[in-house]
Amino acid sequence: MGDRLKVVGINFDHFHMGDLLRMAHEHPAVDLVGICDQDPNRMQDAINAFGIPADRVHTDPQSLFDSTSADLAILCPAASKHGDWVERIAPFGSDLLVEKPFAGSLAEADRMIAAARSAGVRLAINWPLAWVASHRMAKRLVDDGQIGQCIEVHYYGGNRGPLWHVADKVERTAEEVQREKPTSWFYKQSHGGGSLLDYLGYGTTLGTWYMDGRRPIEVTAMVDRPDGLEVDEHSIVVARYETGLSKFETRWGTFTDPWTHQPQPKCGFVLVGTEGTISSYDYETSMRIQTRDCPEGRQIQPTPLAPPLENPIQYMVDVIQNDRQIDGPLSTHISRIGQQIVDAAVRSAREQRTVPLLQ
């Protein structure tokens, strides 16, 4: 038991909490020692699914940490509440895994970084696409120089909408979706709702990872906000780098969800390098690469994920057990650059002009 890690789940605003708790529940070196949300009803599915006893269920974080210590706290609050919750939980001393996006704004992201640094804890931002085998394979191919320097990233990301599914991708009906839309935080501007904030960070953060941490010079964005909604359901963002233009597009309302049937356009990434190209689409079992010696292109199979890189819980357990720093797209360094681009896109869409990247 000495080598086992204690994990808690706090704030169930985002339904991804159920997926993350399942990963913790199934990890052989993890004890799920507590969950917490101010609304007991939101925890009931997890209680039932993982057999969580009543004495491990809390409605206040202080009560949770009075009852147990924790090595890792999973946080899933609404996007614009990430700063408040990291500042609230970091002083308890556990490392933090915050479900995407990084934050509702760059200022909030910086508050999170400062709170974690002050408390002496690690802060990771989980991007579920970081655990897609082809996307990790694409990064290895870039790092190996297979397409030279990555100079363009083309990203299309989204799904039918955030209310069409719950934890474990369980589908809901159109009637349920329409009934919940008026009250869901996903559709509230004050809570960081909208397709741009929900999905753009995926593209800009993994795009920054593929670009080896390079930042764009300026950003232009356009959004579509349907009548009657506070937030957008479609955005197109163009970022100008020293190497050229990259494009990031987000969409709530794709024809199908990419984890069941790839919509058209396909969700995922196309990377353009000085010596070739790579396409890596979400959840697909093959990818395409063009190189100078094979300009016609060929299909390749991504290397299957293996521990500790199959999911974020495995990754964080490995980080904690080996006292390592967080790297890649989960790091605050890469995620902050992604957030800088998101902030610029929000500003550009609001002001209807091209804007520079702010530091």
Coordinates of C-alpha atoms in Angstrom, one line a residue:
M1 CA 0.0 0.0 0.0
G2 CA 3.0 2.3 0.5
D3 CA 3.5 2.7 -3.2
R4 CA -0.1 3.3 -4.0
L5 CA -1.2 6.8 -4.8
K6 CA -4.3 8.5 -3.4
V7 CA -6.4 10.2 -5.9
V8 CA -9.5 12.5 -5.5
G9 CA -11.9 13.9 -7.9
I10 CA -13.2 17.5 -7.3
N11 CA -16.0 19.4 -9.2
F12 CA -18.1 17.6 -11.7
D13 CA -19.0 20.5 -13.9
H14 CA -17.4 18.7 -16.9
F15 CA -18.7 15.2 -17.7
H16 CA -15.1 14.1 -18.4
M17 CA -14.8 13.6 -14.7
G18 CA -16.5 10.2 -15.1
D19 CA -13.8 9.1 -17.7
L20 CA -10.9 10.3 -15.5
L21 CA -12.3 8.6 -12.4
R22 CA -12.7 5.3 -14.4
M23 CA -9.0 5.5 -15.4
A24 CA -8.1 6.1 -11.7
H25 CA -10.4 3.2 -10.6
E26 CA -8.8 0.8 -13.1
H27 CA -5.2 1.8 -12.3
P28 CA -3.5 -0.9 -10.2
A29 CA -1.4 1.6 -8.3
V30 CA -4.2 4.0 -7.4
D31 CA -6.7 4.2 -4.6
L32 CA -9.7 6.5 -5.3
V33 CA -10.0 7.9 -1.8
G34 CA -12.6 10.6 -2.3
I35 CA -14.9 12.7 -4.6
C36 CA -16.4 16.1 -4.0
D37 CA -19.1 18.3 -5.6
Q38 CA -21.5 20.8 -4.1
D39 CA -24.3 18.9 -5.8
P40 CA -24.6 15.3 -4.6
N41 CA -26.7 14.3 -7.6
R42 CA -23.9 15.0 -10.0
M43 CA -21.7 12.4 -8.2
Q44 CA -24.3 9.6 -8.2
D45 CA -23.2 8.0 -11.5
A46 CA -19.6 7.8 -10.3
I47 CA -20.7 6.4 -6.9
N48 CA -22.7 3.7 -8.6
A49 CA -20.1 2.9 -11.3
F50 CA -17.1 2.7 -9.0
G51 CA -18.7 1.5 -5.7
I52 CA -17.5 4.6 -3.8
P53 CA -18.6 4.3 -0.1
A54 CA -20.5 7.1 1.5
D55 CA -17.6 8.2 3.8
R56 CA -15.6 9.1 0.7
V57 CA -18.3 11.3 -0.8
H58 CA -18.1 15.0 0.1
T59 CA -19.8 18.3 -0.8
D60 CA -16.9 20.5 0.5
P61 CA -13.2 20.3 -0.3
Q62 CA -12.2 21.1 3.3
S63 CA -14.2 18.1 4.5
L64 CA -12.6 15.9 1.8
F65 CA -9.1 16.8 2.8
D66 CA -9.9 16.7 6.5
S67 CA -10.7 13.0 5.9
T68 CA -7.8 12.0 3.7
S69 CA -4.5 13.1 2.2
A70 CA -4.1 12.9 -1.6
D71 CA -1.3 12.7 -4.1
L72 CA -3.3 13.8 -7.0
A73 CA -6.5 15.9 -7.3
I74 CA -8.5 15.7 -10.6
L75 CA -10.4 19.0 -11.2
C76 CA -13.2 19.4 -13.8
P77 CA -14.8 22.8 -13.2
A78 CA -16.3 25.0 -15.9
A79 CA -13.7 26.6 -18.1
S80 CA -13.9 30.1 -16.5
K81 CA -13.7 28.7 -13.0
H82 CA -10.4 26.9 -13.3
G83 CA -8.4 29.7 -11.7
D84 CA -10.7 29.8 -8.7
W85 CA -10.6 26.1 -8.1
V86 CA -6.8 25.7 -8.6
E87 CA -6.3 28.5 -6.1
R88 CA -8.7 26.8 -3.7
I89 CA -7.3 23.3 -4.0
A90 CA -3.5 23.8 -4.5
P91 CA -2.8 24.8 -0.8
F92 CA -3.9 21.3 0.2
G93 CA -0.7 20.0 -1.3
S94 CA -1.7 17.5 -3.9
D95 CA -0.5 17.6 -7.5
L96 CA -3.3 18.8 -9.9
L97 CA -4.7 17.5 -13.1
V98 CA -7.1 20.0 -14.6
E99 CA -9.4 18.9 -17.5
K100 CA -9.1 21.0 -20.6
P101 CA -9.2 23.8 -21.6
F102 CA -6.4 25.5 -19.7
A103 CA -8.6 28.4 -18.6
G104 CA -11.1 31.0 -19.7
S105 CA -8.4 33.5 -20.3
L106 CA -4.6 33.9 -20.2
A107 CA -4.8 36.0 -17.0
E108 CA -6.7 33.1 -15.4
A109 CA -4.1 30.6 -16.6
D110 CA -1.4 32.7 -15.1
R111 CA -3.2 32.7 -11.8
M112 CA -3.3 28.9 -11.9
I113 CA 0.4 28.7 -12.6
A114 CA 1.2 31.1 -9.7
A115 CA -1.1 29.2 -7.3
A116 CA 0.6 25.8 -8.1
R117 CA 4.1 27.4 -7.9
S118 CA 3.2 29.0 -4.5
A119 CA 1.9 25.7 -3.1
G120 CA 4.9 23.7 -4.5
V121 CA 2.6 21.3 -6.5
R122 CA 2.7 20.2 -10.1
L123 CA -0.1 21.4 -12.4
A124 CA -1.0 19.4 -15.5
I125 CA -3.7 20.3 -18.1
N126 CA -5.3 17.3 -19.7
W127 CA -6.0 17.4 -23.4
P128 CA -7.8 14.0 -24.3
L129 CA -6.4 14.2 -27.9
A130 CA -2.9 13.8 -26.4
W131 CA -3.8 10.2 -25.8
V132 CA -4.7 9.4 -29.5
A133 CA -2.0 7.0 -30.8
S134 CA -1.7 8.7 -34.2
H135 CA -1.3 12.2 -32.7
R136 CA 1.6 11.0 -30.5
M137 CA 3.1 9.1 -33.5
A138 CA 2.9 12.4 -35.5
K139 CA 5.0 14.1 -32.9
R140 CA 7.6 11.4 -33.0
L141 CA 7.8 11.6 -36.8
V142 CA 8.2 15.4 -36.5
D143 CA 10.9 15.0 -33.8
D144 CA 12.7 12.4 -35.9
G145 CA 12.9 14.8 -38.8
Q146 CA 10.7 12.8 -41.1
I147 CA 9.0 15.9 -42.6
G148 CA 11.7 18.4 -41.8
Q149 CA 10.7 21.4 -39.7
C150 CA 6.9 21.6 -39.1
I151 CA 5.9 25.0 -40.6
E152 CA 2.1 24.7 -40.8
V153 CA -0.6 23.1 -38.6
H154 CA -4.1 22.6 -40.0
Y155 CA -6.7 21.5 -37.3
Y156 CA -10.4 20.8 -37.4
G157 CA -11.9 19.8 -34.1
G158 CA -15.4 19.3 -32.7
N159 CA -18.4 17.0 -32.3
R160 CA -22.1 17.2 -32.6
G161 CA -22.2 19.3 -29.4
P162 CA -21.2 19.0 -25.7
L163 CA -24.6 17.9 -24.6
W164 CA -25.0 15.0 -27.0
H165 CA -22.9 12.6 -24.8
V166 CA -22.0 12.1 -21.1
A167 CA -19.1 10.1 -19.5
D168 CA -17.8 7.1 -21.4
K169 CA -19.3 8.8 -24.6
V170 CA -22.8 7.5 -23.7
E171 CA -25.2 9.2 -26.2
R172 CA -28.2 11.3 -25.3
T173 CA -31.3 12.2 -27.2
A174 CA -32.1 15.3 -29.2
E175 CA -34.9 16.1 -26.7
E176 CA -32.4 15.9 -23.8
V177 CA -30.0 18.2 -25.6
Q178 CA -32.6 20.9 -26.3
R179 CA -34.0 20.7 -22.8
E180 CA -30.5 21.2 -21.2
K181 CA -29.1 23.9 -23.5
P182 CA -30.7 26.9 -21.7
T183 CA -29.1 26.0 -18.3
S184 CA -25.8 24.3 -19.3
W185 CA -22.6 26.1 -18.5
F186 CA -21.3 25.1 -22.0
Y187 CA -23.7 27.7 -23.4
K188 CA -23.0 30.5 -20.9
Q189 CA -20.5 33.1 -21.9
S190 CA -19.7 33.9 -18.3
H191 CA -18.6 30.3 -17.7
G192 CA -16.3 30.0 -20.7
G193 CA -18.8 28.3 -23.0
G194 CA -18.7 28.0 -26.8
S195 CA -17.0 25.9 -29.4
L196 CA -14.0 28.2 -29.6
L197 CA -13.1 27.9 -25.9
D198 CA -14.1 24.2 -25.8
Y199 CA -12.0 23.0 -28.8
L200 CA -9.5 25.7 -30.0
G201 CA -7.1 24.9 -27.1
Y202 CA -6.8 21.3 -28.4
G203 CA -5.5 22.6 -31.8
T204 CA -3.4 25.4 -30.5
T205 CA -1.8 23.4 -27.7
L206 CA -1.0 20.3 -29.7
G207 CA -0.1 22.6 -32.6
T208 CA 2.4 24.4 -30.4
W209 CA 3.8 20.9 -29.4
Y210 CA 4.2 20.0 -33.0
M211 CA 5.8 23.4 -33.7
D212 CA 8.4 22.9 -30.9
G213 CA 7.0 25.7 -28.8
R214 CA 7.1 28.4 -31.4
R215 CA 4.5 31.2 -31.1
P216 CA 2.6 33.0 -33.9
I217 CA 3.0 36.7 -34.6
E218 CA -0.7 37.6 -35.1
V219 CA -4.1 35.9 -35.1
T220 CA -7.3 36.5 -37.1
A221 CA -10.6 34.8 -36.0
M222 CA -14.2 34.7 -37.1
V223 CA -17.0 33.0 -35.2
D224 CA -20.6 32.1 -35.9
R225 CA -23.0 32.5 -33.0
P226 CA -26.5 31.3 -33.9
D227 CA -29.5 33.5 -32.9
G228 CA -30.6 32.9 -29.4
L229 CA -27.3 31.7 -28.1
E230 CA -24.7 33.5 -25.9
V231 CA -21.8 31.6 -27.4
D232 CA -20.4 30.5 -30.8
E233 CA -20.8 27.0 -32.3
H234 CA -18.3 27.5 -35.1
S235 CA -14.9 29.3 -35.3
I236 CA -12.1 29.6 -37.8
V237 CA -8.8 31.0 -36.6
V238 CA -5.8 31.8 -38.8
A239 CA -2.4 32.3 -37.1
R240 CA 0.6 33.8 -38.9
Y241 CA 3.9 32.4 -37.9
E242 CA 7.4 33.4 -39.2
T243 CA 7.1 30.2 -41.3
G244 CA 3.6 31.0 -42.7
L245 CA -0.1 30.5 -42.0
S246 CA -1.7 27.8 -39.8
K247 CA -5.5 27.3 -39.5
F248 CA -7.5 26.1 -36.5
E249 CA -11.2 25.4 -36.8
T250 CA -13.7 24.4 -34.1
R251 CA -17.2 23.1 -34.6
W252 CA -20.1 22.1 -32.4
G253 CA -22.6 20.6 -34.9
T254 CA -20.5 18.2 -37.0
F255 CA -22.6 15.7 -38.9
T256 CA -21.3 12.8 -36.8
D257 CA -19.1 12.5 -33.7
P258 CA -15.5 11.5 -34.7
W259 CA -15.3 8.7 -32.2
T260 CA -18.2 6.9 -33.9
H261 CA -18.0 8.0 -37.6
Q262 CA -15.5 10.6 -38.8
P263 CA -17.5 13.6 -40.2
Q264 CA -16.5 15.6 -43.2
P265 CA -14.3 17.6 -42.9
K266 CA -12.4 15.0 -40.8
C267 CA -11.5 16.0 -37.3
G268 CA -7.8 16.0 -36.6
F269 CA -4.5 17.4 -37.8
V270 CA -2.6 17.9 -41.0
L271 CA 1.0 18.9 -40.5
V272 CA 3.0 20.5 -43.3
G273 CA 6.8 20.4 -43.0
T274 CA 9.7 21.6 -45.1
E275 CA 10.3 18.0 -46.3
G276 CA 6.9 16.4 -46.2
T277 CA 3.4 16.2 -44.7
I278 CA 1.5 14.1 -42.1
S279 CA -2.2 13.6 -41.7
S280 CA -3.4 12.4 -38.3
Y281 CA -7.1 12.2 -37.8
D282 CA -8.9 11.6 -34.4
Y283 CA -9.3 8.0 -33.5
E284 CA -8.3 6.6 -36.9
T285 CA -6.1 3.5 -37.1
S286 CA -3.9 4.7 -39.9
M287 CA -2.2 7.9 -40.9
R288 CA -0.7 9.2 -44.1
I289 CA 2.8 10.6 -44.6
Q290 CA 4.4 12.2 -47.7
T291 CA 8.2 12.6 -47.9
R292 CA 10.7 13.6 -50.6
D293 CA 11.5 10.0 -51.4
C294 CA 7.7 9.1 -51.4
P295 CA 5.9 12.1 -52.7
E296 CA 2.8 10.0 -53.6
G297 CA 2.4 9.3 -49.9
R298 CA 1.9 6.1 -48.0
Q299 CA -0.4 4.9 -45.2
I300 CA 1.3 3.9 -41.9
Q301 CA 0.0 2.4 -38.7
P302 CA 0.5 4.4 -35.6
T303 CA 2.4 2.6 -32.8
P304 CA -0.2 1.6 -30.1
L305 CA 0.0 3.5 -26.9
A306 CA 1.7 1.7 -24.0
P307 CA 2.0 2.5 -20.3
P308 CA 2.6 5.1 -18.9
L309 CA 1.3 7.0 -22.0
E310 CA -2.1 5.3 -22.5
N311 CA -4.0 7.9 -20.5
P312 CA -3.5 11.0 -18.2
I313 CA -3.8 9.0 -15.0
Q314 CA -1.1 6.6 -16.0
Y315 CA 1.0 9.6 -17.0
M316 CA 0.5 11.5 -13.7
V317 CA 1.2 8.3 -11.6
D318 CA 4.5 7.9 -13.4
V319 CA 5.3 11.6 -13.0
I320 CA 4.6 11.4 -9.2
Q321 CA 6.3 8.1 -8.6
N322 CA 9.4 9.2 -10.4
D323 CA 9.3 12.8 -9.3
R324 CA 9.4 14.1 -12.8
Q325 CA 8.3 17.4 -14.3
I326 CA 5.3 17.5 -16.6
D327 CA 6.1 17.8 -20.2
G328 CA 4.5 18.0 -23.7
P329 CA 1.0 19.3 -24.2
L330 CA 0.1 18.7 -20.5
S331 CA 2.8 21.1 -19.4
T332 CA 1.8 24.7 -18.4
H333 CA 4.6 25.9 -20.7
I334 CA 3.1 24.4 -23.9
S335 CA -0.5 24.9 -22.7
R336 CA 0.1 28.6 -21.9
I337 CA 1.2 29.3 -25.5
G338 CA -1.9 27.5 -26.7
Q339 CA -3.9 29.8 -24.3
Q340 CA -2.2 32.9 -25.7
I341 CA -3.5 32.0 -29.2
V342 CA -7.0 31.3 -27.8
D343 CA -7.0 34.7 -26.1
A344 CA -5.9 36.4 -29.3
A345 CA -8.6 34.6 -31.2
V346 CA -11.3 35.7 -28.7
R347 CA -10.0 39.3 -29.0
S348 CA -9.8 39.2 -32.8
A349 CA -13.4 37.9 -33.1
R350 CA -14.7 40.5 -30.7
E351 CA -12.9 43.4 -32.4
Q352 CA -13.3 42.0 -35.9
R353 CA -9.6 42.6 -36.8
T354 CA -6.2 40.9 -36.8
V355 CA -4.5 41.2 -33.4
P356 CA -0.9 40.5 -32.2
L357 CA -0.2 37.8 -29.7
L358 CA 0.1 39.3 -26.2
Q359 CA 2.7 38.0 -23.8

